[in-house]
Short mmCIF file of C-alpha atoms in Angstrom, two decimals:
data_model
loop_
_atom_site.label_atom_id
_atom_site.label_comp_id
_atom_site.label_asym_id
_atom_site.label_seq_id
_atom_site.Cartn_x
_atom_site.Cartn_y
_atom_site.Cartn_z
CA MET A 1 -36.39 -2.19 59.12
CA MET A 2 -39.51 -4.34 59.18
CA ARG A 3 -41.68 -1.25 58.79
CA THR A 4 -39.59 -0.18 55.81
CA LEU A 5 -40.04 -3.55 54.12
CA LEU A 6 -43.77 -3.63 54.84
CA VAL A 7 -44.36 -0.16 53.39
CA ARG A 8 -42.36 -0.99 50.27
CA GLY A 9 -44.15 -4.29 49.90
CA MET A 10 -47.57 -2.67 50.05
CA LEU A 11 -46.47 0.08 47.64
CA ALA A 12 -45.12 -2.51 45.20
CA GLY A 13 -48.36 -4.46 45.60
CA LEU A 14 -50.39 -1.36 44.73
CA VAL A 15 -48.36 -0.75 41.58
CA ALA A 16 -48.67 -4.41 40.65
CA GLY A 17 -52.41 -4.30 41.30
CA VAL A 18 -52.89 -1.33 38.96
CA LEU A 19 -50.91 -3.01 36.18
CA ALA A 20 -52.81 -6.27 36.68
CA THR A 21 -56.09 -4.35 36.55
CA LEU A 22 -55.17 -2.85 33.18
CA PHE A 23 -54.31 -6.29 31.85
CA ALA A 24 -57.53 -7.81 33.19
CA TYR A 25 -59.62 -4.96 31.76
CA PHE A 26 -58.27 -5.27 28.22
CA PHE A 27 -57.81 -9.04 28.02
CA GLY A 28 -60.20 -10.52 30.60
CA GLU A 29 -63.30 -8.36 30.63
CA PRO A 30 -64.32 -9.07 26.99
CA SER A 31 -64.67 -12.78 27.78
CA VAL A 32 -66.61 -11.91 30.96
CA ASP A 33 -69.01 -9.79 28.90
CA THR A 34 -69.42 -12.66 26.45
CA ALA A 35 -70.15 -15.12 29.27
CA ILE A 36 -72.69 -12.75 30.85
CA GLY A 37 -74.40 -12.40 27.48
CA LEU A 38 -74.54 -16.18 27.13
CA GLU A 39 -75.98 -16.46 30.63
CA GLY A 40 -78.71 -13.95 29.81
CA THR A 41 -79.49 -15.70 26.55
CA SER A 42 -79.73 -19.07 28.32
CA ALA A 43 -82.03 -17.68 31.00
CA HIS A 44 -84.20 -16.04 28.34
CA SER A 45 -84.50 -19.25 26.32
CA HIS A 46 -85.59 -21.25 29.38
CA SER A 47 -88.18 -18.74 30.60
CA ALA A 48 -91.88 -19.00 29.87
CA PRO A 49 -93.18 -17.07 26.85
CA GLY A 50 -93.89 -13.47 27.81
CA ALA A 51 -92.28 -13.82 31.26
CA HIS A 52 -89.34 -11.61 30.35
CA GLU A 53 -91.68 -8.74 29.59
CA HIS A 54 -92.67 -8.54 33.26
CA ALA A 55 -89.30 -9.48 34.71
CA ALA A 56 -87.25 -6.83 32.90
CA PRO A 57 -88.25 -3.83 35.06
CA GLU A 58 -87.70 -5.83 38.25
CA ALA A 59 -84.27 -7.01 37.09
CA ALA A 60 -83.31 -3.44 36.27
CA GLU A 61 -84.31 -2.30 39.76
CA GLU A 62 -82.30 -5.11 41.39
CA GLU A 63 -79.08 -4.13 39.60
CA LEU A 64 -77.40 -2.11 42.35
CA VAL A 65 -74.01 -1.93 40.60
CA THR A 66 -73.90 -1.56 36.84
CA ARG A 67 -71.68 -3.70 34.68
CA GLY A 68 -69.67 -0.62 33.72
CA VAL A 69 -68.82 0.10 37.35
CA GLN A 70 -67.99 -3.55 38.00
CA SER A 71 -65.54 -3.71 35.09
CA THR A 72 -63.75 -0.45 35.96
CA VAL A 73 -63.92 0.91 39.50
CA GLY A 74 -64.92 -2.43 40.99
CA LEU A 75 -62.15 -4.27 39.17
CA LEU A 76 -59.52 -1.70 40.19
CA THR A 77 -60.67 -1.75 43.81
CA GLY A 78 -60.68 -5.53 44.07
CA VAL A 79 -57.39 -6.19 42.32
CA GLY A 80 -55.74 -3.16 43.93
CA LEU A 81 -56.64 -4.26 47.46
CA TYR A 82 -55.55 -7.79 46.62
CA GLY A 83 -52.22 -6.46 45.38
CA VAL A 84 -51.65 -4.39 48.54
CA ALA A 85 -52.46 -7.37 50.77
CA VAL A 86 -50.22 -9.72 48.79
CA GLY A 87 -47.46 -7.12 48.80
CA GLY A 88 -47.61 -6.82 52.58
CA LEU A 89 -47.46 -10.59 53.07
CA PHE A 90 -44.70 -10.83 50.48
CA SER A 91 -42.57 -8.33 52.41
CA LEU A 92 -42.94 -10.46 55.56
CA ALA A 93 -41.87 -13.56 53.63
CA PHE A 94 -38.92 -11.66 52.18
CA ALA A 95 -37.81 -10.56 55.64
CA PHE A 96 -37.84 -14.21 56.72
CA VAL A 97 -35.88 -15.67 53.79
CA TYR A 98 -33.44 -12.83 53.11
CA GLY A 99 -29.96 -13.87 54.13
CA ARG A 100 -31.00 -17.52 54.48
CA LEU A 101 -30.51 -18.26 50.78
CA GLY A 102 -26.83 -17.46 50.79
CA THR A 103 -25.32 -14.14 49.76
CA LEU A 104 -27.91 -13.32 47.10
CA ARG A 105 -28.70 -9.70 46.35
CA PRO A 106 -32.12 -8.39 47.48
CA ARG A 107 -33.31 -8.22 43.84
CA VAL A 108 -32.40 -11.86 43.24
CA THR A 109 -33.96 -12.98 46.51
CA ALA A 110 -37.17 -11.10 45.65
CA ALA A 111 -37.23 -12.65 42.16
CA LEU A 112 -36.79 -16.20 43.47
CA LEU A 113 -39.40 -15.64 46.17
CA THR A 114 -41.83 -14.22 43.61
CA GLY A 115 -41.44 -17.22 41.32
CA GLY A 116 -41.94 -19.68 44.14
CA ALA A 117 -44.94 -17.82 45.53
CA PHE A 118 -46.57 -17.59 42.10
CA VAL A 119 -46.31 -21.36 41.62
CA VAL A 120 -47.38 -22.33 45.15
CA VAL A 121 -50.08 -19.73 45.79
CA PHE A 122 -51.65 -19.45 42.34
CA LEU A 123 -50.47 -21.79 39.58
CA VAL A 124 -50.75 -25.15 41.36
CA PRO A 125 -54.22 -24.41 42.86
CA PHE A 126 -55.32 -23.03 39.49
CA LEU A 127 -54.37 -26.26 37.73
CA LYS A 128 -56.58 -28.20 40.12
CA TYR A 129 -59.44 -25.72 40.35
CA PRO A 130 -59.23 -23.35 37.35
CA ALA A 131 -61.21 -20.11 37.30
CA ASN A 132 -64.54 -20.07 35.52
CA PRO A 133 -66.38 -17.13 33.94
CA PRO A 134 -70.00 -16.22 34.72
CA ALA A 135 -72.62 -18.74 33.55
CA VAL A 136 -70.31 -21.60 34.54
CA GLY A 137 -71.00 -23.37 37.82
CA GLN A 138 -74.11 -24.05 39.86
CA ALA A 139 -75.31 -21.53 42.43
CA GLY A 140 -75.76 -24.23 45.06
CA THR A 141 -72.10 -25.31 44.93
CA ILE A 142 -70.48 -21.87 45.32
CA GLY A 143 -69.71 -22.46 49.00
CA SER A 144 -68.15 -25.88 48.49
CA ARG A 145 -66.17 -24.77 45.44
CA THR A 146 -64.79 -21.76 47.32
CA SER A 147 -63.86 -23.88 50.33
CA LEU A 148 -62.10 -26.47 48.19
CA TYR A 149 -60.11 -23.85 46.31
CA PHE A 150 -58.90 -21.87 49.32
CA GLY A 151 -58.30 -25.09 51.23
CA PHE A 152 -56.05 -26.28 48.43
CA VAL A 153 -54.25 -22.91 48.37
CA ALA A 154 -53.56 -23.23 52.11
CA LEU A 155 -52.40 -26.84 51.66
CA SER A 156 -50.10 -25.90 48.78
CA LEU A 157 -48.64 -23.05 50.82
CA LEU A 158 -48.05 -25.29 53.83
CA ILE A 159 -46.36 -27.99 51.75
CA GLY A 160 -44.30 -25.32 50.00
CA ILE A 161 -43.07 -23.88 53.29
CA LEU A 162 -42.15 -27.33 54.59
CA ALA A 163 -40.37 -28.15 51.34
CA ALA A 164 -38.41 -24.88 51.53
CA ALA A 165 -37.34 -25.58 55.11
CA PHE A 166 -36.36 -29.15 54.19
CA GLY A 167 -34.45 -27.92 51.16
CA ARG A 168 -32.56 -25.40 53.27
CA LYS A 169 -31.32 -28.20 55.54
CA LEU A 170 -30.39 -30.37 52.57
CA ALA A 171 -28.48 -27.48 51.04
CA ASP A 172 -26.07 -27.47 53.97
CA LYS A 173 -25.21 -31.11 53.29
CA LEU A 174 -25.65 -31.56 49.55
CA GLY A 175 -25.31 -28.05 48.21
CA ALA A 176 -27.89 -25.46 47.21
CA TRP A 177 -28.56 -26.94 43.75
CA ARG A 178 -29.19 -30.52 44.88
CA GLY A 179 -31.07 -29.44 47.96
CA GLY A 180 -33.34 -27.22 45.89
CA LEU A 181 -34.04 -29.94 43.34
CA ILE A 182 -34.90 -32.54 45.99
CA ALA A 183 -37.15 -30.12 47.87
CA SER A 184 -38.92 -29.07 44.65
CA GLY A 185 -39.42 -32.69 43.64
CA GLY A 186 -40.78 -33.55 47.06
CA TYR A 187 -43.25 -30.66 46.87
CA LEU A 188 -44.47 -31.77 43.44
CA VAL A 189 -44.95 -35.38 44.55
CA VAL A 190 -46.84 -34.51 47.74
CA ILE A 191 -49.03 -31.87 46.10
CA ALA A 192 -49.81 -34.21 43.19
CA VAL A 193 -51.01 -36.88 45.61
CA ALA A 194 -53.10 -34.31 47.50
CA ALA A 195 -54.62 -33.05 44.24
CA ALA A 196 -55.51 -36.59 43.21
CA LEU A 197 -57.24 -37.27 46.53
CA LEU A 198 -59.28 -34.06 46.56
CA PRO A 199 -62.58 -34.03 44.63
CA SER A 200 -62.61 -32.52 41.17
CA ILE A 201 -65.13 -29.95 40.00
CA ASP A 202 -66.37 -29.85 36.41
CA GLU A 203 -69.55 -27.83 36.02
CA VAL A 204 -68.87 -26.36 32.58
CA PRO A 205 -72.02 -26.80 30.48
CA ALA A 206 -71.52 -28.80 27.32
CA GLU A 207 -72.94 -25.95 25.24
CA PHE A 208 -70.59 -23.30 26.70
CA PRO A 209 -68.13 -22.08 24.00
CA GLY A 210 -64.70 -23.54 24.57
CA SER A 211 -63.01 -20.47 23.07
CA THR A 212 -64.62 -18.17 25.65
CA LEU A 213 -63.63 -20.48 28.49
CA TRP A 214 -60.06 -20.73 27.20
CA THR A 215 -59.77 -16.95 26.72
CA PHE A 216 -61.07 -16.26 30.22
CA ARG A 217 -58.73 -18.74 31.90
CA LEU A 218 -55.76 -17.55 29.86
CA ALA A 219 -56.53 -13.96 30.87
CA SER A 220 -56.78 -15.06 34.52
CA VAL A 221 -53.31 -16.60 34.34
CA GLY A 222 -51.98 -13.55 32.52
CA THR A 223 -53.37 -11.21 35.16
CA GLN A 224 -51.60 -13.14 37.90
CA VAL A 225 -48.38 -13.26 35.90
CA VAL A 226 -48.45 -9.48 35.51
CA LEU A 227 -49.24 -8.97 39.19
CA TRP A 228 -46.52 -11.25 40.56
CA THR A 229 -43.90 -10.15 38.03
CA ALA A 230 -44.51 -6.48 38.74
CA LEU A 231 -44.53 -7.15 42.48
CA GLY A 232 -41.16 -8.90 42.36
CA LEU A 233 -39.52 -6.31 40.13
CA VAL A 234 -40.82 -3.22 41.94
CA PHE A 235 -40.29 -4.63 45.41
CA GLY A 236 -36.82 -5.88 44.50
CA ALA A 237 -35.80 -2.43 43.25
CA LEU A 238 -37.25 -0.62 46.27
CA VAL A 239 -35.86 -2.96 48.90
CA GLU A 240 -32.40 -3.15 47.34
CA LYS A 241 -32.17 0.64 47.41
CA ALA A 242 -33.29 0.71 51.05
CA LEU A 243 -30.85 -2.00 52.12
CA VAL A 244 -27.95 -0.35 50.28
CA GLN A 245 -28.70 2.95 51.97
CA LYS A 246 -28.84 1.21 55.33
CA ALA A 247 -25.51 -0.50 54.71
CA LEU A 248 -23.88 2.79 53.72
CA ALA A 249 -25.30 4.50 56.78
CA GLY A 250 -23.90 1.73 58.97
CA LYS A 251 -20.43 2.15 57.48
CA THR A 252 -20.38 5.90 57.98
CA ALA A 253 -21.75 5.70 61.54
#
């Protein structure tokens, strides 16, 4: 059964990745193009007079992947692979929690798991370290910024898992509703303290257009919403069908 769940999770992740790619292409890429244009304009304005005339051919030769390929094939490949990987991990998490949340149907379990994963894996880390378009951020801090972000994702996931386990124990004593509320509140308190202790990063130039930054970040959230929503819906439908068929086969055996 684990193989069945894994295959369906990866398939659902692929579908979700394609849908998220379409959303990102139509709603996110325009702001990326704007930011790249601003970056080029800024670099041009700070260069010495006449320097761009000699640098243009060299820059053209260094461009191994065109912007058109990056925004289409590159975007689909990156988001698609991300969706498949997330779908596989999601199926493992579903196999662990299914049946431990009461007598919920597979669709409902998948929906609840999707909502929790979206908040813990993406939304909370995003609120602390939001995504930035090109031309925002210093080249020398890429490593530290990446480490802080993924470190916070791992911390949020760990606290979320501990809160879920604690809430499951409380549910046996206080009921599912109270146990869930206490566990959720505990997660929010602990993660808020952790976020306050971790260093903040604000490298947005004062001259960078706020509308472009807002549009890019809103598109980033929207892309993740599409991906996780599609993953939960598609996986829930696929896994419920598989589990129903298994149950029917067990009855007729």
